[in-house]
Coordinates of C-alpha atoms in Angstrom, one line a residue:
Chain A
M682 CA -0.5 71.2 155.7
Y683 CA -1.7 68.4 153.4
F684 CA -3.2 66.3 156.2
D685 CA -6.4 67.1 158.1
S686 CA -5.0 66.1 161.6
L687 CA -1.9 65.0 163.3
S688 CA -3.1 61.4 163.6
D689 CA -3.8 61.5 159.9
F690 CA -0.2 62.6 159.4
F691 CA 1.2 59.8 161.4
N692 CA -1.0 57.3 159.7
M693 CA 0.2 58.4 156.2
G694 CA -3.0 57.1 154.6
G695 CA -2.3 53.5 155.7
H696 CA 1.3 53.6 154.5
A697 CA 2.7 54.6 157.9
L698 CA 5.0 51.6 158.3
Y699 CA 6.7 52.1 154.9
V700 CA 7.1 55.8 154.9
W701 CA 8.2 56.2 158.5
S702 CA 10.6 53.2 158.4
A703 CA 12.2 54.5 155.2
F704 CA 12.7 58.0 156.7
A705 CA 13.9 56.7 160.0
I706 CA 16.5 54.4 158.6
S707 CA 17.6 57.1 156.2
L708 CA 18.0 59.7 159.0
L709 CA 19.9 57.1 161.0
L710 CA 22.4 56.4 158.2
M711 CA 22.8 60.1 157.5
L712 CA 23.5 60.8 161.2
L713 CA 26.0 57.9 161.3
N714 CA 27.8 59.5 158.3
I715 CA 28.4 62.6 160.4
I716 CA 28.9 61.1 163.9
L717 CA 31.4 58.3 162.9
P718 CA 33.7 60.6 161.0
W719 CA 33.5 63.1 163.8
W720 CA 34.5 60.5 166.4
N721 CA 37.2 59.3 164.1
F722 CA 38.5 62.8 163.8
K723 CA 38.6 63.2 167.6
A724 CA 40.2 59.8 168.1
T725 CA 42.8 60.4 165.4
R726 CA 43.8 63.7 167.1
L727 CA 44.0 62.2 170.5
Q728 CA 46.1 59.3 169.3
L729 CA 48.5 61.5 167.4
Q730 CA 48.8 63.8 170.4
R731 CA 49.7 60.8 172.6
Q732 CA 52.2 59.6 170.0
L733 CA 53.8 63.0 169.8
R734 CA 54.2 63.2 173.6
R735 CA 55.6 59.7 173.7
E736 CA 58.2 60.6 171.0
A737 CA 59.1 63.7 172.8
K738 CA 59.7 61.8 176.0
Q739 CA 61.8 59.2 174.2
Q740 CA 63.9 61.8 172.6
A741 CA 64.5 63.5 176.0
N742 CA 65.4 60.1 177.5
S743 CA 67.9 59.2 174.7
S744 CA 69.6 62.6 175.0
I745 CA 70.0 62.1 178.7
T746 CA 71.6 58.7 178.3
E747 CA 73.9 60.2 175.6
Q748 CA 75.0 62.8 178.0
Q749 CA 75.7 60.2 180.7
G750 CA 77.7 58.2 178.2
E751 CA 79.8 61.2 177.4
Q752 CA 80.5 61.8 181.1
V753 CA 81.6 58.2 181.7
Chain B
M995 CA 36.6 84.0 138.2
W996 CA 38.7 81.5 136.3
K997 CA 41.9 82.8 137.9
W998 CA 40.3 82.6 141.4
L999 CA 39.3 79.0 140.8
K1000 CA 42.8 78.2 139.7
T1001 CA 44.4 79.6 142.8
L1002 CA 41.8 77.8 144.9
Y1003 CA 42.7 74.5 143.1
H1004 CA 46.4 75.0 143.7
R1005 CA 46.0 75.9 147.3
L1006 CA 43.7 73.0 148.0
G1007 CA 46.6 70.8 146.8
S1008 CA 48.5 71.8 149.9
P1009 CA 47.4 69.7 152.9
K1010 CA 47.9 72.6 155.4
W1011 CA 45.8 75.0 153.4
F1012 CA 43.2 72.3 152.8
Y1013 CA 43.0 71.6 156.5
Q1014 CA 42.6 75.3 157.4
I1015 CA 40.2 76.3 154.8
T1016 CA 37.9 73.3 155.2
G1017 CA 37.8 74.0 158.9
S1018 CA 36.2 77.3 158.2
W1019 CA 33.8 75.8 155.6
L1020 CA 32.6 73.1 158.0
P1021 CA 30.0 75.2 159.9
W1022 CA 28.5 76.4 156.6
F1023 CA 28.1 72.9 155.2
A1024 CA 26.7 71.7 158.6
G1025 CA 24.2 74.6 158.8
A1026 CA 23.1 74.3 155.2
A1027 CA 22.6 70.5 155.6
V1028 CA 20.5 70.9 158.7
V1029 CA 18.4 73.8 157.3
F1030 CA 17.8 72.2 153.8
L1031 CA 17.2 68.7 155.1
G1032 CA 14.9 70.1 157.9
V1033 CA 12.8 72.2 155.5
G1034 CA 12.8 69.5 152.8
L1035 CA 11.7 66.8 155.3
V1036 CA 8.8 68.8 156.8
W1037 CA 7.7 70.1 153.4
G1038 CA 8.0 66.6 151.8
L1039 CA 6.4 64.7 154.6
A1040 CA 3.6 67.1 155.7
F1041 CA 2.9 69.7 153.0
A1042 CA 3.5 68.1 149.6
P1043 CA 0.3 66.6 148.1
A1044 CA 0.1 62.8 147.9
D1045 CA 0.4 61.0 144.6
Y1046 CA -3.0 60.2 143.0
Q1047 CA -1.9 56.6 142.3
Q1048 CA 0.5 55.7 145.1
G1049 CA -0.9 57.8 147.9
N1050 CA 1.3 58.7 150.7
S1051 CA 3.9 56.0 150.1
F1052 CA 5.1 58.3 147.3
R1053 CA 6.8 60.5 149.9
I1054 CA 9.7 58.0 150.0
I1055 CA 10.7 59.7 146.8
Y1056 CA 12.2 62.5 148.9
I1057 CA 14.9 60.1 150.1
H1058 CA 15.1 57.7 147.3
V1059 CA 15.7 60.1 144.4
P1060 CA 18.3 62.3 146.1
A1061 CA 20.1 59.2 147.4
A1062 CA 20.2 57.7 144.0
F1063 CA 21.4 61.0 142.5
L1064 CA 24.1 61.4 145.0
A1065 CA 25.2 57.8 144.6
Q1066 CA 25.9 58.4 140.9
S1067 CA 27.5 61.9 141.3
V1068 CA 29.7 60.8 144.1
Y1069 CA 31.2 58.0 141.9
I1070 CA 31.8 60.6 139.1
M1071 CA 33.5 62.9 141.7
M1072 CA 35.7 59.9 142.7
A1073 CA 36.7 59.4 139.1
V1074 CA 37.5 63.1 138.7
A1075 CA 39.6 63.0 141.8
G1076 CA 41.3 60.0 140.3
V1077 CA 42.2 61.9 137.1
V1078 CA 43.5 64.7 139.2
L1079 CA 45.7 62.3 141.1
L1080 CA 47.0 60.4 138.1
V1081 CA 47.6 63.3 135.8
W1082 CA 48.6 66.2 138.1
K1083 CA 49.9 63.9 140.9
M1084 CA 48.0 65.9 143.5
K1085 CA 48.0 63.9 146.7
M1086 CA 45.0 65.7 148.3
A1087 CA 42.8 64.3 145.5
D1088 CA 43.3 60.9 147.0
V1089 CA 42.3 62.0 150.4
V1090 CA 39.1 63.4 149.0
A1091 CA 38.5 60.2 146.9
Q1092 CA 39.0 58.0 150.0
S1093 CA 36.6 60.1 152.0
L1094 CA 34.0 60.0 149.2
A1095 CA 33.8 56.3 148.9
P1096 CA 32.0 55.4 152.2
F1097 CA 29.5 58.2 151.7
G1098 CA 28.8 57.1 148.1
A1099 CA 28.3 53.5 149.3
T1100 CA 25.9 54.7 152.0
M1101 CA 23.9 56.6 149.5
T1102 CA 23.7 53.6 147.1
F1103 CA 22.6 51.4 150.0
L1104 CA 20.0 54.0 151.0
A1105 CA 18.6 54.2 147.5
L1106 CA 18.4 50.4 147.4
L1107 CA 16.8 50.1 150.8
T1108 CA 14.2 52.9 150.3
G1109 CA 13.5 51.4 146.8
A1110 CA 12.8 48.0 148.5
I1111 CA 10.5 49.5 151.1
W1112 CA 8.7 51.6 148.5
G1113 CA 8.3 48.4 146.5
V1114 CA 6.0 46.8 149.1
P1115 CA 3.0 49.1 148.8
T1116 CA 3.6 49.7 145.1
W1117 CA 4.5 46.3 143.6
G1118 CA 3.6 44.1 146.5
T1119 CA 7.1 42.7 146.8
W1120 CA 10.3 43.8 148.5
W1121 CA 12.4 43.4 145.4
M1122 CA 11.7 43.7 141.7
W1123 CA 14.3 43.6 138.9
D1124 CA 13.4 47.2 138.0
A1125 CA 16.0 48.8 135.8
R1126 CA 16.8 51.6 138.2
L1127 CA 17.1 49.3 141.2
T1128 CA 19.3 46.9 139.3
S1129 CA 21.7 49.5 138.2
M1130 CA 21.8 50.8 141.7
L1131 CA 22.7 47.3 142.9
I1132 CA 25.5 47.1 140.4
L1133 CA 26.8 50.6 141.5
F1134 CA 26.8 49.3 145.0
F1135 CA 29.1 46.5 144.0
L1136 CA 31.3 49.0 142.2
Y1137 CA 31.7 51.0 145.4
L1138 CA 32.4 47.8 147.4
G1139 CA 35.1 47.0 144.8
V1140 CA 36.8 50.3 145.2
I1141 CA 36.7 50.1 149.0
A1142 CA 38.0 46.5 148.9
L1143 CA 40.9 47.3 146.6
R1144 CA 42.0 50.1 148.9
E1145 CA 41.9 47.7 151.9
A1146 CA 43.9 45.0 150.0
L1147 CA 46.8 47.1 148.6
Q1148 CA 49.5 48.0 151.0
P1149 CA 51.7 51.0 150.3
Q1150 CA 49.3 53.9 150.5
E1151 CA 50.5 55.5 147.2
V1152 CA 49.9 52.3 145.3
A1153 CA 46.4 51.8 146.7
A1154 CA 45.6 55.5 145.9
K1155 CA 46.7 55.1 142.2
A1156 CA 45.0 51.7 141.8
C1157 CA 41.7 53.0 143.2
A1158 CA 41.9 56.1 141.0
L1159 CA 42.4 53.9 137.9
L1160 CA 39.5 51.6 139.0
A1161 CA 37.2 54.6 139.5
I1162 CA 38.1 55.9 136.0
V1163 CA 37.4 52.6 134.4
G1164 CA 34.2 52.4 136.4
V1165 CA 33.0 55.8 135.2
I1166 CA 33.6 54.8 131.6
N1167 CA 31.6 51.6 132.2
I1168 CA 28.7 53.0 134.1
P1169 CA 26.9 54.4 131.1
I1170 CA 27.4 51.2 129.2
I1171 CA 26.1 49.1 132.1
K1172 CA 23.1 51.5 132.6
Y1173 CA 22.2 51.3 128.9
S1174 CA 22.5 47.5 128.8
V1175 CA 20.4 47.1 131.9
D1176 CA 17.7 49.4 130.4
W1177 CA 17.8 47.3 127.3
W1178 CA 17.5 44.1 129.3
Y1179 CA 14.6 45.5 131.3
T1180 CA 12.5 46.5 128.4
L1181 CA 13.2 43.1 126.8
H1182 CA 12.0 41.1 129.8
Q1183 CA 9.4 43.3 131.6
P1184 CA 7.6 45.4 129.1
A1185 CA 6.2 48.6 130.5
T1186 CA 5.2 48.0 134.1
F1187 CA 5.3 51.4 135.6
T1188 CA 8.5 52.5 137.2
L1189 CA 8.7 54.0 140.7
T1190 CA 9.7 57.5 139.9
E1191 CA 8.9 58.3 136.3
K1192 CA 5.9 60.6 136.5
P1193 CA 4.2 62.4 133.6
A1194 CA 4.7 65.8 135.1
M1195 CA 5.2 66.7 138.7
P1196 CA 3.6 69.8 140.1
A1197 CA 5.8 72.4 141.7
S1198 CA 4.5 71.5 145.1
M1199 CA 6.0 68.1 144.7
W1200 CA 9.4 68.8 143.0
V1201 CA 10.4 71.9 145.0
P1202 CA 10.8 70.0 148.2
L1203 CA 12.6 67.3 146.2
L1204 CA 15.1 70.0 145.0
I1205 CA 15.6 71.2 148.6
M1206 CA 16.2 67.7 149.7
L1207 CA 18.8 67.3 147.0
L1208 CA 20.6 70.5 148.1
G1209 CA 20.5 69.2 151.7
F1210 CA 22.0 65.9 150.6
Y1211 CA 24.9 67.7 148.8
A1212 CA 25.5 69.8 151.9
L1213 CA 25.6 66.7 154.0
L1214 CA 28.1 65.2 151.5
G1215 CA 30.3 68.2 152.0
W1216 CA 30.1 68.0 155.7
S1217 CA 30.8 64.3 155.9
V1218 CA 33.6 64.3 153.4
I1219 CA 35.4 67.3 155.0
L1220 CA 35.2 65.6 158.4
R1221 CA 36.7 62.4 157.0
A1222 CA 39.3 64.2 154.9
R1223 CA 40.5 66.3 157.8
A1224 CA 41.2 63.3 160.0
E1225 CA 43.0 61.6 157.1
V1226 CA 45.2 64.8 156.5
L1227 CA 46.3 64.7 160.1
K1228 CA 47.1 61.0 159.8
R1229 CA 49.1 61.4 156.6
E1230 CA 50.8 64.6 157.4
Y1231 CA 51.8 63.7 161.0
K1232 CA 55.5 64.3 160.3
A1233 CA 54.9 67.8 159.0
G1234 CA 55.7 70.7 161.3
W1235 CA 52.4 72.4 161.2
V1236 CA 50.5 69.3 162.3
K1237 CA 52.8 68.9 165.3
E1238 CA 52.3 72.5 166.2
L1239 CA 48.5 72.1 165.8
L1240 CA 48.5 69.0 168.0
Q1241 CA 50.5 70.7 170.7
R1242 CA 48.2 73.7 170.7
K1243 CA 45.4 71.3 171.6
Chain C
M1142 CA 42.2 59.3 128.6
N1143 CA 44.6 61.2 126.3
K1144 CA 46.9 62.7 128.8
P1145 CA 47.4 59.4 130.8
A1146 CA 47.9 57.6 127.5
A1147 CA 50.7 59.8 126.6
A1148 CA 52.2 59.5 130.1
F1149 CA 52.0 55.7 130.1
C1150 CA 53.5 55.3 126.6
R1151 CA 56.8 56.9 127.6
L1152 CA 57.2 58.9 124.4
K1153 CA 60.9 59.4 124.7
Q1154 CA 63.6 59.2 122.1
K1155 CA 65.2 55.8 121.9
P1156 CA 68.6 54.9 120.4
A1157 CA 68.5 54.2 116.7
N1158 CA 70.0 50.7 116.9
L1159 CA 67.2 49.3 118.9
P1160 CA 64.5 47.2 117.1
G1161 CA 61.3 48.8 116.1
L1162 CA 58.0 48.4 118.0
F1163 CA 56.7 45.8 115.6
A1164 CA 59.7 43.6 116.0
V1165 CA 59.4 43.9 119.8
F1166 CA 55.7 43.0 119.5
K1167 CA 56.5 39.9 117.5
A1168 CA 59.2 38.9 120.0
A1169 CA 56.7 39.4 122.8
L1170 CA 54.2 37.2 121.0
G1171 CA 56.8 34.4 120.7
R1172 CA 57.8 34.7 124.3
E1173 CA 54.2 34.7 125.6
W1174 CA 53.4 31.7 123.4
R1175 CA 56.3 29.6 124.8
M1176 CA 55.6 30.7 128.4
Q1177 CA 51.9 30.0 128.3
V1178 CA 52.0 26.7 126.4
R1179 CA 54.4 25.5 129.1
R1180 CA 51.8 26.2 131.9
R1181 CA 49.4 23.6 130.7
G1182 CA 47.5 23.4 133.9
D1183 CA 46.5 27.0 133.8
L1184 CA 45.1 26.5 130.4
V1185 CA 43.2 23.3 131.0
N1186 CA 41.7 24.0 134.5
P1187 CA 39.4 26.9 133.4
L1188 CA 38.0 24.6 130.7
V1189 CA 37.3 21.9 133.2
F1190 CA 35.8 24.5 135.5
F1191 CA 33.5 25.7 132.6
A1192 CA 32.3 22.2 131.9
L1193 CA 31.8 21.4 135.6
V1194 CA 29.7 24.5 136.3
V1195 CA 27.5 23.7 133.4
V1196 CA 27.1 20.1 134.5
L1197 CA 26.0 21.3 138.0
F1198 CA 22.9 23.1 136.7
P1199 CA 21.0 20.0 135.5
L1200 CA 21.8 18.4 138.8
G1201 CA 20.7 21.4 140.7
I1202 CA 17.6 22.4 138.8
S1203 CA 16.1 19.6 136.7
P1204 CA 17.3 17.4 133.9
T1205 CA 14.1 17.9 131.8
E1206 CA 14.3 19.7 128.5
D1207 CA 11.5 22.1 129.1
I1208 CA 13.2 23.5 132.2
L1209 CA 16.8 23.4 131.0
A1210 CA 16.4 24.8 127.5
P1211 CA 15.1 28.2 128.5
V1212 CA 17.9 28.8 131.0
A1213 CA 20.7 27.3 128.8
P1214 CA 21.9 30.7 127.4
G1215 CA 22.2 32.2 130.8
V1216 CA 24.0 29.2 132.3
L1217 CA 26.5 28.9 129.5
W1218 CA 27.3 32.6 129.6
V1219 CA 27.7 32.8 133.4
A1220 CA 29.9 29.7 133.3
A1221 CA 32.0 31.3 130.5
L1222 CA 32.3 34.6 132.4
L1223 CA 33.6 32.8 135.5
A1224 CA 35.9 30.5 133.6
T1225 CA 37.4 33.5 131.8
L1226 CA 37.9 35.3 135.1
M1227 CA 39.5 32.3 136.6
S1228 CA 41.9 31.9 133.7
L1229 CA 42.9 35.6 134.0
D1230 CA 43.7 35.5 137.7
A1231 CA 47.4 34.4 137.3
L1232 CA 48.0 36.4 134.1
F1233 CA 50.5 39.0 135.3
R1234 CA 51.5 37.8 138.7
P1235 CA 54.4 35.4 137.6
D1236 CA 55.8 38.3 135.5
L1237 CA 55.6 40.7 138.4
L1238 CA 57.2 38.2 140.8
D1239 CA 60.2 37.2 138.6
G1240 CA 60.9 40.8 137.6
S1241 CA 60.3 40.5 133.9
L1242 CA 57.5 43.1 134.1
E1243 CA 59.9 45.6 135.5
Q1244 CA 62.4 44.8 132.8
Q1245 CA 59.7 45.4 130.1
L1246 CA 58.9 48.7 131.8
V1247 CA 62.5 50.0 131.8
T1248 CA 63.1 49.1 128.1
G1249 CA 61.3 52.3 127.2
Y1250 CA 58.8 50.6 124.9
P1251 CA 55.2 51.3 125.5
L1252 CA 53.7 48.7 127.8
A1253 CA 50.3 48.6 126.2
P1254 CA 51.3 46.7 123.0
L1255 CA 53.3 44.2 125.1
A1256 CA 50.3 43.6 127.3
L1257 CA 48.2 43.2 124.2
A1258 CA 50.6 40.5 122.9
K1259 CA 50.2 38.6 126.1
L1260 CA 46.4 38.9 126.0
G1261 CA 46.3 37.9 122.4
V1262 CA 48.2 34.7 123.1
H1263 CA 46.1 34.1 126.2
W1264 CA 42.9 34.5 124.3
L1265 CA 44.1 32.1 121.6
L1266 CA 45.0 29.5 124.1
S1267 CA 42.2 29.7 126.6
S1268 CA 39.2 31.6 125.2
L1269 CA 39.2 29.8 121.8
P1270 CA 39.2 26.3 123.3
L1271 CA 36.3 27.5 125.5
I1272 CA 34.3 28.6 122.4
L1273 CA 35.0 25.3 120.7
L1274 CA 33.9 23.4 123.8
S1275 CA 30.7 25.4 124.2
P1276 CA 28.5 23.6 121.5
F1277 CA 29.0 20.3 123.3
L1278 CA 27.8 21.7 126.6
G1279 CA 25.0 23.4 124.6
I1280 CA 23.8 20.1 123.4
M1281 CA 23.8 18.8 127.0
L1282 CA 21.6 21.7 128.0
Y1283 CA 19.2 21.1 125.1
L1284 CA 20.2 24.3 123.4
P1285 CA 18.3 24.4 120.0
W1286 CA 20.5 24.0 116.9
E1287 CA 19.6 27.4 115.6
A1288 CA 21.3 29.0 118.6
Q1289 CA 24.5 27.1 118.4
G1290 CA 26.1 29.2 115.7
V1291 CA 25.0 32.4 117.2
M1292 CA 26.3 31.3 120.6
M1293 CA 29.8 30.7 119.2
L1294 CA 29.8 34.0 117.3
A1295 CA 28.6 35.8 120.4
L1296 CA 31.2 34.1 122.6
L1297 CA 33.9 35.0 120.0
L1298 CA 33.0 38.7 120.2
G1299 CA 32.2 38.7 123.9
S1300 CA 35.3 36.8 125.0
L1301 CA 37.5 39.6 123.5
A1302 CA 35.8 42.2 125.8
L1303 CA 35.9 39.7 128.7
S1304 CA 39.6 39.1 128.4
L1305 CA 40.5 42.7 128.0
V1306 CA 38.4 44.1 130.8
G1307 CA 39.3 41.2 133.1
A1308 CA 43.0 41.9 132.5
I1309 CA 42.5 45.4 133.9
G1310 CA 41.4 43.7 137.2
A1311 CA 44.3 41.2 136.9
A1312 CA 46.8 44.1 136.5
L1313 CA 45.3 46.0 139.5
T1314 CA 45.4 42.9 141.8
A1315 CA 48.7 41.5 140.5
G1316 CA 50.5 42.7 143.6
V1317 CA 47.9 41.1 146.0
G1318 CA 48.9 37.7 147.2
K1319 CA 45.6 35.8 146.8
S1320 CA 43.5 38.0 144.7
G1321 CA 40.8 35.5 143.3
V1322 CA 37.8 36.9 145.2
L1323 CA 39.0 40.5 145.1
M1324 CA 39.4 40.4 141.3
T1325 CA 36.0 38.8 140.9
L1326 CA 34.5 41.6 142.9
L1327 CA 36.2 44.2 140.9
V1328 CA 35.6 42.8 137.4
L1329 CA 32.2 41.1 137.5
P1330 CA 30.2 44.3 137.4
F1331 CA 32.0 45.3 134.2
Y1332 CA 31.0 42.0 132.7
I1333 CA 27.2 42.7 133.0
P1334 CA 26.8 44.3 129.5
V1335 CA 28.5 41.4 127.8
L1336 CA 26.3 39.0 129.7
I1337 CA 23.2 40.9 128.8
F1338 CA 23.9 41.2 125.1
G1339 CA 25.4 37.7 124.8
T1340 CA 22.4 36.0 126.3
G1341 CA 20.1 38.4 124.4
A1342 CA 21.7 37.3 121.1
M1343 CA 21.1 33.6 121.9
Q1344 CA 17.5 34.2 123.1
A1345 CA 16.8 36.1 119.9
A1346 CA 18.1 33.2 117.9
I1347 CA 16.1 30.7 119.9
S1348 CA 12.9 32.7 119.4
G1349 CA 13.5 32.8 115.6
G1350 CA 14.4 36.5 115.4
S1351 CA 17.5 38.1 114.2
A1352 CA 20.5 38.3 116.6
M1353 CA 22.2 40.9 114.5
A1354 CA 21.4 43.8 116.9
H1355 CA 22.9 42.0 119.9
L1356 CA 25.9 40.8 118.0
S1357 CA 26.7 44.2 116.6
L1358 CA 26.5 45.6 120.1
L1359 CA 28.8 42.9 121.4
G1360 CA 31.1 43.8 118.5
A1361 CA 31.0 47.5 119.6
L1362 CA 31.9 46.4 123.2
A1363 CA 34.8 44.4 121.9
A1364 CA 36.1 47.3 119.7
L1365 CA 35.8 49.7 122.7
A1366 CA 37.6 47.2 124.9
I1367 CA 40.4 46.8 122.4
T1368 CA 41.0 50.5 122.0
L1369 CA 40.7 51.5 125.6
A1370 CA 41.6 48.6 127.8
P1371 CA 45.3 48.2 126.9
W1372 CA 46.0 51.7 128.2
A1373 CA 44.2 50.9 131.5
I1374 CA 46.1 47.6 131.7
A1375 CA 49.4 49.3 131.1
A1376 CA 48.6 51.9 133.8
G1377 CA 47.6 49.2 136.2
L1378 CA 50.8 47.2 135.6
K1379 CA 52.9 50.3 136.2
I1380 CA 51.1 50.9 139.5
A1381 CA 51.6 47.2 140.5
V1382 CA 55.3 47.5 139.7
S1383 CA 55.8 50.7 141.7
G1384 CA 54.3 48.8 144.7
E1385 CA 56.8 46.0 144.6

C-alpha cells in the first residue's frame, strides 16, 4: 500500500474531498447505468406479460360472443 | 476466424438469436466489470504512487481518462452501428445504437464532472477552457443531439435512420472539431500544463489505468446488453418466440 | 460514404427521351429562384436578426471602443452563425409538406444535385446579403479597417460550409413540426470549427499578422462540405420523405 495508515488513506494528502467525491459520484452513475436498465427490463417484461394476458382474454371473450351470435 | 465472425454477425442480426446469446453473455460481462473495476479501484486508490506534482488528486485520472476514452469510442460504435443499419439494413444495429447513446452520454458527463473536480486542486477553479474538457463538452452536446432527435421523430424506423445518419455525420466531424479546438487552445492559452499529459508514466501508474479501462468496457457491455434486451422484447412483441418466452415466465 | 452514395443516387437506367442531369439541374435552379424570391420574409428576417443580435452586444456589454473592438470578431461570427441557422430552418419543410420533394425523389434523378441547386440559390439570396451587411455592423463594433476585407472573405468561405452543414440538420428535422431548437442543438456543434477559424482569421488580421492560414483552413472546410454534405442532405431528405 502506498499510504502509511488508514487515516492517511482517507485523507488523501489533503485532497480527500476531491478524490472521494469524484469516485463516489462516478460509482453512483455507473451503478445507475446498470440498475435503471435492469429495472426497465423487468418492467418491460411485466408490462408485456400483462398485455399478452389481456389480449388472450379479449380474444376468448370475442370468440364466445361470436358463438352466441351464431346460436341466435 | 473470419468465417466464424461472419456467422456471428449474421446471427446477431436476428432478434431471437441476439436475445438468447446475449443472455448467456450477461454474467460474463457483469463478472468482468465487477472484477476489473474492483481491482482497478483498489490498486488506483490505495497502491499506485501519488503524482510528484499533483499529489493524490492525480488519482482522479483512474475515472477521468477511461470515461473520456469510452465517451469517444461509444460515439464511434454508434456511427458503425449506423453504417450497418443504413447499408445492410440490419434492424438490430439500431437497437444497439439506441442502447449505446445513454451510456455514452453518461461517460461524457462523467469525464466533464471529474475534470471539473480535478480542476479545483490543480488549477484552482472548477472550469477552465482546457482543450480536452472543451472537446468533451462539445461531444456531450453531440450525444444530447442524437438522443433529442430520436425523441422527436415518430415512426421508429425513421428515427433509427435519422439517428444513424446524424451519428455518421458526427463521427466525420469529431476529428475536425477536435483539431480546431486544439488549434484554438494553443492560440489563446499557450502551454499551461494539461491535466493528463505526463512525460512518462511508470508502470505502477498505468497498469491500474489499463485495468480500469477494461472494467469500463465490460460495464459498457453489461449496460448495453441490458438495455438492448428490453428493447428487443418491446419491438418483437408480436413475434411468436417472444410470446412463448413471456408465457414461460 | 461510398456505398450509401451509390444507394442514394439511384443509379438506374432511365429512358432515353428524358432530359440530362444538367438540364434538370438548370430547371431546378430556376424553380428554386422563383420559389425563394417569392418568400421575401424568409429572406429578410434572418438579416434583421443578424443586425439585431449585433446591436444587443454594445447595449449589454459597453459601448466603449476598447471593450467592443476585441470582442467584435466573435460577436459578428456568432450572430452570423445563428442567422444562417435561422434562415435554413424552413428550407425543406414546404417542399416536404406540398409533396414536391417526393416528386423529385420518384423522378429517378439523384437528389443530391437538386438539393445543391436549392442550397446554391439559398446561399445567393441569404448568405450573400449577410456578407454585404457585415462591414456596416463591423463599423458599429469598431472593427479595425484592416480586418473588414478579411472578415468578408472569411464569411464568404465560412458561409458555404455553414449552409451546407446546416442543411443536413434541416433535412433531418424537416418532418418535425417545430424544429427550431432541435435543429440548433443538432447543428451548432458542427459549426464550431468554422467559428474558430473564422474568428481566428479576423484576429490575425487585427493583430497585423497574415490570415492566410485560417482562410485556407476555412476554404478546406468549405471544400469538404461541398463534396460530402450533399450526399448526407439527400440521405436525410429520403429519410424524411419515408416518414411522411
